[in-house]
Amino acid sequence: MKRLIIALLIALLIVIFAIINSTSTPINFILFKIELPLSLLFIVLLLLGALLAMFYSVPELKKKNETIEKQASRIKELENQHR
């Protein structure tokens, strides 16, 4: 229930942010120019940042999972020796 309330509050803040920042902003990027609402630009950039963070964290997570698996198998091996 607590997570639902927090999620609703965050959604409400995003909606308020989008309403307040609905002004279009020109964006120039190398060969093209586009106009987007400021709120949409921020949301797109936030999502891109989250995707990049996930992309860079995957190798580290794999490495940690391998370590955990090795340690778990070592624990089972030691438990079998102890019996």
mmCIF file with all atom_site columns, C-alpha atoms in Angstrom:
data_model
loop_
_atom_site.group_PDB
_atom_site.id
_atom_site.type_symbol
_atom_site.label_atom_id
_atom_site.label_alt_id
_atom_site.label_comp_id
_atom_site.label_asym_id
_atom_site.label_entity_id
_atom_site.label_seq_id
_atom_site.pdbx_PDB_ins_code
_atom_site.Cartn_x
_atom_site.Cartn_y
_atom_site.Cartn_z
_atom_site.occupancy
_atom_site.B_iso_or_equiv
_atom_site.pdbx_formal_charge
_atom_site.auth_seq_id
_atom_site.auth_comp_id
_atom_site.auth_asym_id
_atom_site.auth_atom_id
_atom_site.pdbx_PDB_model_num
ATOM 1  C CA . MET A 1 1  ? 0.000  0.000   0.000   1.00 0.00 ? 1  MET A CA 1
ATOM 2  C CA . LYS A 1 2  ? 2.861  2.338   0.850   1.00 0.00 ? 2  LYS A CA 1
ATOM 3  C CA . ARG A 1 3  ? 4.492  1.763   -2.560  1.00 0.00 ? 3  ARG A CA 1
ATOM 4  C CA . LEU A 1 4  ? 1.207  2.504   -4.313  1.00 0.00 ? 4  LEU A CA 1
ATOM 5  C CA . ILE A 1 5  ? 0.860  5.828   -2.508  1.00 0.00 ? 5  ILE A CA 1
ATOM 6  C CA . ILE A 1 6  ? 4.454  6.761   -3.328  1.00 0.00 ? 6  ILE A CA 1
ATOM 7  C CA . ALA A 1 7  ? 3.951  5.772   -6.993  1.00 0.00 ? 7  ALA A CA 1
ATOM 8  C CA . LEU A 1 8  ? 0.772  7.866   -7.178  1.00 0.00 ? 8  LEU A CA 1
ATOM 9  C CA . LEU A 1 9  ? 2.534  10.866  -5.650  1.00 0.00 ? 9  LEU A CA 1
ATOM 10 C CA . ILE A 1 10 ? 5.380  10.552  -8.149  1.00 0.00 ? 10 ILE A CA 1
ATOM 11 C CA . ALA A 1 11 ? 2.882  10.250  -11.009 1.00 0.00 ? 11 ALA A CA 1
ATOM 12 C CA . LEU A 1 12 ? 1.078  13.342  -9.727  1.00 0.00 ? 12 LEU A CA 1
ATOM 13 C CA . LEU A 1 13 ? 4.339  15.282  -9.597  1.00 0.00 ? 13 LEU A CA 1
ATOM 14 C CA . ILE A 1 14 ? 5.140  14.217  -13.167 1.00 0.00 ? 14 ILE A CA 1
ATOM 15 C CA . VAL A 1 15 ? 1.708  15.349  -14.371 1.00 0.00 ? 15 VAL A CA 1
ATOM 16 C CA . ILE A 1 16 ? 2.095  18.705  -12.603 1.00 0.00 ? 16 ILE A CA 1
ATOM 17 C CA . PHE A 1 17 ? 5.586  19.069  -14.086 1.00 0.00 ? 17 PHE A CA 1
ATOM 18 C CA . ALA A 1 18 ? 4.250  18.304  -17.575 1.00 0.00 ? 18 ALA A CA 1
ATOM 19 C CA . ILE A 1 19 ? 1.439  20.850  -17.246 1.00 0.00 ? 19 ILE A CA 1
ATOM 20 C CA . ILE A 1 20 ? 3.725  23.599  -15.962 1.00 0.00 ? 20 ILE A CA 1
ATOM 21 C CA . ASN A 1 21 ? 6.437  22.961  -18.588 1.00 0.00 ? 21 ASN A CA 1
ATOM 22 C CA . SER A 1 22 ? 4.366  22.563  -21.737 1.00 0.00 ? 22 SER A CA 1
ATOM 23 C CA . THR A 1 23 ? 6.245  25.291  -23.611 1.00 0.00 ? 23 THR A CA 1
ATOM 24 C CA . SER A 1 24 ? 7.902  24.031  -26.793 1.00 0.00 ? 24 SER A CA 1
ATOM 25 C CA . THR A 1 25 ? 11.669 24.172  -26.877 1.00 0.00 ? 25 THR A CA 1
ATOM 26 C CA . PRO A 1 26 ? 13.780 24.024  -30.058 1.00 0.00 ? 26 PRO A CA 1
ATOM 27 C CA . ILE A 1 27 ? 16.443 21.327  -30.087 1.00 0.00 ? 27 ILE A CA 1
ATOM 28 C CA . ASN A 1 28 ? 19.325 21.452  -32.557 1.00 0.00 ? 28 ASN A CA 1
ATOM 29 C CA . PHE A 1 29 ? 21.288 18.244  -33.011 1.00 0.00 ? 29 PHE A CA 1
ATOM 30 C CA . ILE A 1 30 ? 23.887 18.038  -35.775 1.00 0.00 ? 30 ILE A CA 1
ATOM 31 C CA . LEU A 1 31 ? 21.722 17.684  -38.885 1.00 0.00 ? 31 LEU A CA 1
ATOM 32 C CA . PHE A 1 32 ? 18.200 18.177  -37.606 1.00 0.00 ? 32 PHE A CA 1
ATOM 33 C CA . LYS A 1 33 ? 16.114 20.612  -35.624 1.00 0.00 ? 33 LYS A CA 1
ATOM 34 C CA . ILE A 1 34 ? 13.012 19.623  -33.674 1.00 0.00 ? 34 ILE A CA 1
ATOM 35 C CA . GLU A 1 35 ? 10.635 21.339  -31.253 1.00 0.00 ? 35 GLU A CA 1
ATOM 36 C CA . LEU A 1 36 ? 9.412  19.439  -28.227 1.00 0.00 ? 36 LEU A CA 1
ATOM 37 C CA . PRO A 1 37 ? 7.607  20.412  -25.052 1.00 0.00 ? 37 PRO A CA 1
ATOM 38 C CA . LEU A 1 38 ? 10.157 20.905  -22.287 1.00 0.00 ? 38 LEU A CA 1
ATOM 39 C CA . SER A 1 39 ? 8.497  18.287  -20.093 1.00 0.00 ? 39 SER A CA 1
ATOM 40 C CA . LEU A 1 40 ? 8.662  15.669  -22.857 1.00 0.00 ? 40 LEU A CA 1
ATOM 41 C CA . LEU A 1 41 ? 12.323 16.468  -23.422 1.00 0.00 ? 41 LEU A CA 1
ATOM 42 C CA . PHE A 1 42 ? 13.095 15.971  -19.725 1.00 0.00 ? 42 PHE A CA 1
ATOM 43 C CA . ILE A 1 43 ? 11.163 12.699  -19.593 1.00 0.00 ? 43 ILE A CA 1
ATOM 44 C CA . VAL A 1 44 ? 12.934 11.367  -22.708 1.00 0.00 ? 44 VAL A CA 1
ATOM 45 C CA . LEU A 1 45 ? 16.325 12.340  -21.293 1.00 0.00 ? 45 LEU A CA 1
ATOM 46 C CA . LEU A 1 46 ? 15.457 10.760  -17.943 1.00 0.00 ? 46 LEU A CA 1
ATOM 47 C CA . LEU A 1 47 ? 14.506 7.504   -19.672 1.00 0.00 ? 47 LEU A CA 1
ATOM 48 C CA . LEU A 1 48 ? 17.696 7.556   -21.753 1.00 0.00 ? 48 LEU A CA 1
ATOM 49 C CA . GLY A 1 49 ? 19.739 8.087   -18.595 1.00 0.00 ? 49 GLY A CA 1
ATOM 50 C CA . ALA A 1 50 ? 17.987 5.180   -16.883 1.00 0.00 ? 50 ALA A CA 1
ATOM 51 C CA . LEU A 1 51 ? 18.625 2.932   -19.894 1.00 0.00 ? 51 LEU A CA 1
ATOM 52 C CA . LEU A 1 52 ? 22.299 3.887   -19.958 1.00 0.00 ? 52 LEU A CA 1
ATOM 53 C CA . ALA A 1 53 ? 22.615 3.210   -16.233 1.00 0.00 ? 53 ALA A CA 1
ATOM 54 C CA . MET A 1 54 ? 21.020 -0.218  -16.691 1.00 0.00 ? 54 MET A CA 1
ATOM 55 C CA . PHE A 1 55 ? 23.243 -0.943  -19.674 1.00 0.00 ? 55 PHE A CA 1
ATOM 56 C CA . TYR A 1 56 ? 26.405 -0.172  -17.716 1.00 0.00 ? 56 TYR A CA 1
ATOM 57 C CA . SER A 1 57 ? 25.298 -2.053  -14.605 1.00 0.00 ? 57 SER A CA 1
ATOM 58 C CA . VAL A 1 58 ? 24.586 -5.367  -16.391 1.00 0.00 ? 58 VAL A CA 1
ATOM 59 C CA . PRO A 1 59 ? 28.240 -6.553  -16.561 1.00 0.00 ? 59 PRO A CA 1
ATOM 60 C CA . GLU A 1 60 ? 28.736 -5.795  -12.869 1.00 0.00 ? 60 GLU A CA 1
ATOM 61 C CA . LEU A 1 61 ? 25.541 -7.644  -11.946 1.00 0.00 ? 61 LEU A CA 1
ATOM 62 C CA . LYS A 1 62 ? 26.628 -10.662 -14.000 1.00 0.00 ? 62 LYS A CA 1
ATOM 63 C CA . LYS A 1 63 ? 29.989 -10.640 -12.266 1.00 0.00 ? 63 LYS A CA 1
ATOM 64 C CA . LYS A 1 64 ? 28.355 -10.522 -8.833  1.00 0.00 ? 64 LYS A CA 1
ATOM 65 C CA . ASN A 1 65 ? 25.955 -13.336 -9.741  1.00 0.00 ? 65 ASN A CA 1
ATOM 66 C CA . GLU A 1 66 ? 28.879 -15.512 -10.870 1.00 0.00 ? 66 GLU A CA 1
ATOM 67 C CA . THR A 1 67 ? 30.643 -14.839 -7.572  1.00 0.00 ? 67 THR A CA 1
ATOM 68 C CA . ILE A 1 68 ? 27.494 -15.717 -5.622  1.00 0.00 ? 68 ILE A CA 1
ATOM 69 C CA . GLU A 1 69 ? 27.069 -18.958 -7.583  1.00 0.00 ? 69 GLU A CA 1
ATOM 70 C CA . LYS A 1 70 ? 30.714 -19.923 -6.980  1.00 0.00 ? 70 LYS A CA 1
ATOM 71 C CA . GLN A 1 71 ? 30.380 -19.197 -3.265  1.00 0.00 ? 71 GLN A CA 1
ATOM 72 C CA . ALA A 1 72 ? 27.121 -21.151 -3.029  1.00 0.00 ? 72 ALA A CA 1
ATOM 73 C CA . SER A 1 73 ? 28.694 -24.171 -4.689  1.00 0.00 ? 73 SER A CA 1
ATOM 74 C CA . ARG A 1 74 ? 31.715 -23.866 -2.376  1.00 0.00 ? 74 ARG A CA 1
ATOM 75 C CA . ILE A 1 75 ? 29.389 -23.766 0.651   1.00 0.00 ? 75 ILE A CA 1
ATOM 76 C CA . LYS A 1 76 ? 27.599 -26.931 -0.540  1.00 0.00 ? 76 LYS A CA 1
ATOM 77 C CA . GLU A 1 77 ? 30.959 -28.603 -1.108  1.00 0.00 ? 77 GLU A CA 1
ATOM 78 C CA . LEU A 1 78 ? 32.110 -27.737 2.419   1.00 0.00 ? 78 LEU A CA 1
ATOM 79 C CA . GLU A 1 79 ? 28.792 -28.839 3.903   1.00 0.00 ? 79 GLU A CA 1
ATOM 80 C CA . ASN A 1 80 ? 29.115 -32.208 2.145   1.00 0.00 ? 80 ASN A CA 1
ATOM 81 C CA . GLN A 1 81 ? 32.654 -32.610 3.492   1.00 0.00 ? 81 GLN A CA 1
ATOM 82 C CA . HIS A 1 82 ? 31.444 -31.813 7.010   1.00 0.00 ? 82 HIS A CA 1
ATOM 83 C CA . ARG A 1 83 ? 28.804 -34.576 6.949   1.00 0.00 ? 83 ARG A CA 1
#
